[in-house]
Amino acid sequence: PTKSGNALARLEKEGKLDCIITGNIYEIAQQCGCRNVINLHGSIYKNWCPHCHKEYSLDYIITSRRTPLCESCMSPVRPQVLLFGEMVDNQVITRAAREVQKADVLLVLGTNLKTNLCSQLVQYYEGTKLILVNAAPHYADRYADLLINERVDDTLEKIIKELG
């Protein structure tokens, strides 16, 4: 668990945050207690056989001495994460686009608005305030209604203090 993850979990629990859309493959938000999380790039905790679709735990992968093989069909087991060059699952991106579309306020954390997935999803936003929190300035920052050039964890702590 991280400071940012704990802050997001608290905001979700208090009803101030409806959904988290992340490219993180380590389930940090879920480990902190967040429930409505869309992992665009998958999760290292979910592993499966692409041939017979049998699922495997991360422990099975870690304890394998060689390339982990499916116990049923002997195909290599792979993590349910996007590997270089793979596309985000259409159902996952559709769900994320729907969440963005219904948001009143969109809080974009730790990225700029021109990254590939962010720019794809932001185009569906119809709400009233787009808030961008990113430590590094970027030329696309001008598209945000509110820009905060600080670390995400510091900013989330300030938000929680302000909310009481």
PDB file of C-alpha atoms in Angstrom:
ATOM      1  CA  PRO A   1       0.000   0.000   0.000  1.00  0.00           C
ATOM      2  CA  THR A   2       1.100   3.536  -0.802  1.00  0.00           C
ATOM      3  CA  LYS A   3       0.156   6.971   0.530  1.00  0.00           C
ATOM      4  CA  SER A   4      -1.625   7.698  -2.746  1.00  0.00           C
ATOM      5  CA  GLY A   5      -3.463   4.371  -2.676  1.00  0.00           C
ATOM      6  CA  ASN A   6      -4.574   4.903   0.914  1.00  0.00           C
ATOM      7  CA  ALA A   7      -5.789   8.404   0.069  1.00  0.00           C
ATOM      8  CA  LEU A   8      -7.766   7.127  -2.926  1.00  0.00           C
ATOM      9  CA  ALA A   9      -9.309   4.369  -0.808  1.00  0.00           C
ATOM     10  CA  ARG A  10     -10.385   6.927   1.770  1.00  0.00           C
ATOM     11  CA  LEU A  11     -11.927   9.182  -0.889  1.00  0.00           C
ATOM     12  CA  GLU A  12     -13.765   6.200  -2.378  1.00  0.00           C
ATOM     13  CA  LYS A  13     -15.029   5.066   1.035  1.00  0.00           C
ATOM     14  CA  GLU A  14     -16.337   8.579   1.745  1.00  0.00           C
ATOM     15  CA  GLY A  15     -18.213   8.599  -1.571  1.00  0.00           C
ATOM     16  CA  LYS A  16     -16.010  11.299  -3.122  1.00  0.00           C
ATOM     17  CA  LEU A  17     -14.503   8.983  -5.735  1.00  0.00           C
ATOM     18  CA  ASP A  18     -16.546   6.639  -7.922  1.00  0.00           C
ATOM     19  CA  CYS A  19     -13.954   4.861 -10.042  1.00  0.00           C
ATOM     20  CA  ILE A  20     -10.205   4.544 -10.461  1.00  0.00           C
ATOM     21  CA  ILE A  21      -8.800   3.905 -13.931  1.00  0.00           C
ATOM     22  CA  THR A  22      -5.157   2.926 -13.790  1.00  0.00           C
ATOM     23  CA  GLY A  23      -2.336   1.565 -15.892  1.00  0.00           C
ATOM     24  CA  ASN A  24      -0.705   0.085 -12.779  1.00  0.00           C
ATOM     25  CA  ILE A  25      -0.295  -3.714 -12.960  1.00  0.00           C
ATOM     26  CA  TYR A  26       0.419  -4.220  -9.241  1.00  0.00           C
ATOM     27  CA  GLU A  27      -3.147  -3.668  -7.929  1.00  0.00           C
ATOM     28  CA  ILE A  28      -1.968  -0.943  -5.549  1.00  0.00           C
ATOM     29  CA  ALA A  29      -5.424   0.651  -5.343  1.00  0.00           C
ATOM     30  CA  GLN A  30      -7.077  -2.707  -4.596  1.00  0.00           C
ATOM     31  CA  GLN A  31      -4.473  -3.535  -1.938  1.00  0.00           C
ATOM     32  CA  CYS A  32      -5.386  -0.246  -0.245  1.00  0.00           C
ATOM     33  CA  GLY A  33      -9.078  -1.155  -0.245  1.00  0.00           C
ATOM     34  CA  CYS A  34     -10.428   0.462  -3.415  1.00  0.00           C
ATOM     35  CA  ARG A  35     -13.259  -1.531  -4.950  1.00  0.00           C
ATOM     36  CA  ASN A  36     -14.158   0.035  -8.296  1.00  0.00           C
ATOM     37  CA  VAL A  37     -10.846  -0.140 -10.152  1.00  0.00           C
ATOM     38  CA  ILE A  38     -10.261  -0.609 -13.863  1.00  0.00           C
ATOM     39  CA  ASN A  39      -6.775  -1.964 -14.570  1.00  0.00           C
ATOM     40  CA  LEU A  40      -6.153  -0.942 -18.169  1.00  0.00           C
ATOM     41  CA  HIS A  41      -2.916  -2.906 -18.393  1.00  0.00           C
ATOM     42  CA  GLY A  42      -4.047  -5.944 -16.389  1.00  0.00           C
ATOM     43  CA  SER A  43      -2.604  -7.394 -13.213  1.00  0.00           C
ATOM     44  CA  ILE A  44       0.403  -9.508 -12.319  1.00  0.00           C
ATOM     45  CA  TYR A  45      -1.813 -11.284  -9.782  1.00  0.00           C
ATOM     46  CA  LYS A  46      -3.876 -12.873 -12.550  1.00  0.00           C
ATOM     47  CA  ASN A  47      -2.144 -15.473 -14.669  1.00  0.00           C
ATOM     48  CA  TRP A  48      -3.678 -17.895 -17.131  1.00  0.00           C
ATOM     49  CA  CYS A  49      -3.119 -20.431 -19.844  1.00  0.00           C
ATOM     50  CA  PRO A  50      -3.930 -18.847 -23.201  1.00  0.00           C
ATOM     51  CA  HIS A  51      -4.770 -22.294 -24.599  1.00  0.00           C
ATOM     52  CA  CYS A  52      -7.174 -23.843 -22.046  1.00  0.00           C
ATOM     53  CA  HIS A  53      -7.809 -20.686 -19.936  1.00  0.00           C
ATOM     54  CA  LYS A  54      -6.939 -22.301 -16.605  1.00  0.00           C
ATOM     55  CA  GLU A  55      -6.042 -19.614 -14.032  1.00  0.00           C
ATOM     56  CA  TYR A  56      -2.904 -19.576 -11.892  1.00  0.00           C
ATOM     57  CA  SER A  57      -1.805 -17.615  -8.839  1.00  0.00           C
ATOM     58  CA  LEU A  58       1.200 -15.326  -8.704  1.00  0.00           C
ATOM     59  CA  ASP A  59       2.730 -17.800  -6.247  1.00  0.00           C
ATOM     60  CA  TYR A  60       2.591 -20.516  -8.935  1.00  0.00           C
ATOM     61  CA  ILE A  61       4.545 -18.240 -11.283  1.00  0.00           C
ATOM     62  CA  ILE A  62       7.105 -17.222  -8.663  1.00  0.00           C
ATOM     63  CA  THR A  63       7.807 -20.764  -7.490  1.00  0.00           C
ATOM     64  CA  SER A  64       8.198 -22.195 -11.007  1.00  0.00           C
ATOM     65  CA  ARG A  65      11.806 -23.127 -11.651  1.00  0.00           C
ATOM     66  CA  ARG A  66      11.468 -22.564 -15.393  1.00  0.00           C
ATOM     67  CA  THR A  67       8.876 -21.023 -17.655  1.00  0.00           C
ATOM     68  CA  PRO A  68       5.606 -21.815 -15.866  1.00  0.00           C
ATOM     69  CA  LEU A  69       3.577 -24.354 -17.819  1.00  0.00           C
ATOM     70  CA  CYS A  70      -0.109 -25.164 -17.593  1.00  0.00           C
ATOM     71  CA  GLU A  71      -0.686 -28.305 -15.580  1.00  0.00           C
ATOM     72  CA  SER A  72      -3.500 -29.333 -17.952  1.00  0.00           C
ATOM     73  CA  CYS A  73      -2.123 -28.723 -21.443  1.00  0.00           C
ATOM     74  CA  MET A  74       1.555 -27.815 -20.910  1.00  0.00           C
ATOM     75  CA  SER A  75       1.224 -24.427 -22.668  1.00  0.00           C
ATOM     76  CA  PRO A  76       3.234 -21.559 -21.190  1.00  0.00           C
ATOM     77  CA  VAL A  77       1.276 -19.652 -18.546  1.00  0.00           C
ATOM     78  CA  ARG A  78       1.262 -15.894 -19.017  1.00  0.00           C
ATOM     79  CA  PRO A  79       0.334 -12.946 -16.836  1.00  0.00           C
ATOM     80  CA  GLN A  80      -2.862 -11.058 -17.622  1.00  0.00           C
ATOM     81  CA  VAL A  81      -0.887  -7.910 -18.359  1.00  0.00           C
ATOM     82  CA  LEU A  82      -0.348  -6.073 -21.592  1.00  0.00           C
ATOM     83  CA  LEU A  83       2.971  -6.920 -23.105  1.00  0.00           C
ATOM     84  CA  PHE A  84       4.735  -4.512 -25.418  1.00  0.00           C
ATOM     85  CA  GLY A  85       2.732  -3.989 -28.594  1.00  0.00           C
ATOM     86  CA  GLU A  86      -0.518  -5.494 -27.278  1.00  0.00           C
ATOM     87  CA  MET A  87      -3.764  -3.531 -27.295  1.00  0.00           C
ATOM     88  CA  VAL A  88      -5.999  -2.866 -24.299  1.00  0.00           C
ATOM     89  CA  ASP A  89      -8.939  -5.278 -24.217  1.00  0.00           C
ATOM     90  CA  ASN A  90     -11.951  -3.682 -25.924  1.00  0.00           C
ATOM     91  CA  GLN A  91     -14.304  -4.467 -23.019  1.00  0.00           C
ATOM     92  CA  VAL A  92     -11.899  -2.856 -20.548  1.00  0.00           C
ATOM     93  CA  ILE A  93     -11.453   0.328 -22.597  1.00  0.00           C
ATOM     94  CA  THR A  94     -15.226   0.547 -23.179  1.00  0.00           C
ATOM     95  CA  ARG A  95     -15.910   0.293 -19.455  1.00  0.00           C
ATOM     96  CA  ALA A  96     -13.270   2.959 -18.755  1.00  0.00           C
ATOM     97  CA  ALA A  97     -14.739   5.277 -21.428  1.00  0.00           C
ATOM     98  CA  ARG A  98     -18.205   4.906 -19.858  1.00  0.00           C
ATOM     99  CA  GLU A  99     -16.848   5.788 -16.420  1.00  0.00           C
ATOM    100  CA  VAL A 100     -15.083   8.860 -17.816  1.00  0.00           C
ATOM    101  CA  GLN A 101     -18.214   9.924 -19.697  1.00  0.00           C
ATOM    102  CA  LYS A 102     -20.453   9.848 -16.622  1.00  0.00           C
ATOM    103  CA  ALA A 103     -17.970  11.677 -14.350  1.00  0.00           C
ATOM    104  CA  ASP A 104     -18.863  15.173 -13.109  1.00  0.00           C
ATOM    105  CA  VAL A 105     -15.239  15.863 -12.195  1.00  0.00           C
ATOM    106  CA  LEU A 106     -12.293  14.056 -13.752  1.00  0.00           C
ATOM    107  CA  LEU A 107      -9.155  13.816 -11.636  1.00  0.00           C
ATOM    108  CA  VAL A 108      -6.116  12.865 -13.733  1.00  0.00           C
ATOM    109  CA  LEU A 109      -3.177  11.845 -11.555  1.00  0.00           C
ATOM    110  CA  GLY A 110       0.485  11.383 -12.386  1.00  0.00           C
ATOM    111  CA  THR A 111       0.352  11.596 -16.170  1.00  0.00           C
ATOM    112  CA  ASN A 112      -0.117  14.193 -18.862  1.00  0.00           C
ATOM    113  CA  LEU A 113      -3.178  14.547 -21.045  1.00  0.00           C
ATOM    114  CA  LYS A 114      -1.348  13.501 -24.206  1.00  0.00           C
ATOM    115  CA  THR A 115      -0.299   9.992 -23.217  1.00  0.00           C
ATOM    116  CA  ASN A 116      -1.965   7.539 -25.562  1.00  0.00           C
ATOM    117  CA  LEU A 117      -4.554   6.020 -23.239  1.00  0.00           C
ATOM    118  CA  CYS A 118      -5.240   9.234 -21.351  1.00  0.00           C
ATOM    119  CA  SER A 119      -5.933  11.182 -24.529  1.00  0.00           C
ATOM    120  CA  GLN A 120      -8.202   8.392 -25.797  1.00  0.00           C
ATOM    121  CA  LEU A 121     -10.256   8.388 -22.608  1.00  0.00           C
ATOM    122  CA  VAL A 122     -10.368  12.146 -21.952  1.00  0.00           C
ATOM    123  CA  GLN A 123     -12.197  12.666 -25.247  1.00  0.00           C
ATOM    124  CA  TYR A 124     -15.267  11.025 -23.626  1.00  0.00           C
ATOM    125  CA  TYR A 125     -15.341  13.439 -20.694  1.00  0.00           C
ATOM    126  CA  GLU A 126     -18.475  15.609 -20.619  1.00  0.00           C
ATOM    127  CA  GLY A 127     -18.242  16.869 -17.028  1.00  0.00           C
ATOM    128  CA  THR A 128     -17.549  20.296 -15.606  1.00  0.00           C
ATOM    129  CA  LYS A 129     -14.004  20.171 -14.194  1.00  0.00           C
ATOM    130  CA  LEU A 130     -10.905  18.367 -15.414  1.00  0.00           C
ATOM    131  CA  ILE A 131      -8.276  18.451 -12.660  1.00  0.00           C
ATOM    132  CA  LEU A 132      -4.728  17.464 -13.547  1.00  0.00           C
ATOM    133  CA  VAL A 133      -2.152  16.616 -10.883  1.00  0.00           C
ATOM    134  CA  ASN A 134       1.303  15.904 -12.253  1.00  0.00           C
ATOM    135  CA  ALA A 135       4.706  16.924 -10.934  1.00  0.00           C
ATOM    136  CA  ALA A 136       6.160  17.528 -14.388  1.00  0.00           C
ATOM    137  CA  PRO A 137       4.756  20.389 -16.490  1.00  0.00           C
ATOM    138  CA  HIS A 138       3.635  19.508 -20.033  1.00  0.00           C
ATOM    139  CA  TYR A 139       2.470  21.518 -23.028  1.00  0.00           C
ATOM    140  CA  ALA A 140      -1.004  19.899 -22.838  1.00  0.00           C
ATOM    141  CA  ASP A 141      -1.557  21.172 -19.273  1.00  0.00           C
ATOM    142  CA  ARG A 142      -3.550  24.079 -20.725  1.00  0.00           C
ATOM    143  CA  TYR A 143      -6.476  21.720 -21.399  1.00  0.00           C
ATOM    144  CA  ALA A 144      -7.056  21.170 -17.680  1.00  0.00           C
ATOM    145  CA  ASP A 145      -9.533  23.356 -15.806  1.00  0.00           C
ATOM    146  CA  LEU A 146      -7.318  23.128 -12.738  1.00  0.00           C
ATOM    147  CA  LEU A 147      -3.606  22.275 -12.861  1.00  0.00           C
ATOM    148  CA  ILE A 148      -1.550  21.235  -9.850  1.00  0.00           C
ATOM    149  CA  ASN A 149       2.151  20.689 -10.590  1.00  0.00           C
ATOM    150  CA  GLU A 150       3.004  18.697  -7.467  1.00  0.00           C
ATOM    151  CA  ARG A 151       3.547  15.107  -6.460  1.00  0.00           C
ATOM    152  CA  VAL A 152       0.320  13.102  -6.475  1.00  0.00           C
ATOM    153  CA  ASP A 153       0.682  11.769  -2.914  1.00  0.00           C
ATOM    154  CA  ASP A 154       1.288  15.277  -1.501  1.00  0.00           C
ATOM    155  CA  THR A 155      -1.720  16.659  -3.350  1.00  0.00           C
ATOM    156  CA  LEU A 156      -4.048  13.850  -2.262  1.00  0.00           C
ATOM    157  CA  GLU A 157      -3.022  14.415   1.368  1.00  0.00           C
ATOM    158  CA  LYS A 158      -3.912  18.118   0.997  1.00  0.00           C
ATOM    159  CA  ILE A 159      -7.271  17.223  -0.552  1.00  0.00           C
ATOM    160  CA  ILE A 160      -8.107  14.891   2.324  1.00  0.00           C
ATOM    161  CA  LYS A 161      -7.129  17.543   4.893  1.00  0.00           C
ATOM    162  CA  GLU A 162      -9.359  20.098   3.139  1.00  0.00           C
ATOM    163  CA  LEU A 163     -12.296  17.673   3.107  1.00  0.00           C
ATOM    164  CA  GLY A 164     -11.856  17.086   6.827  1.00  0.00           C
TER     165      GLY A 164
END
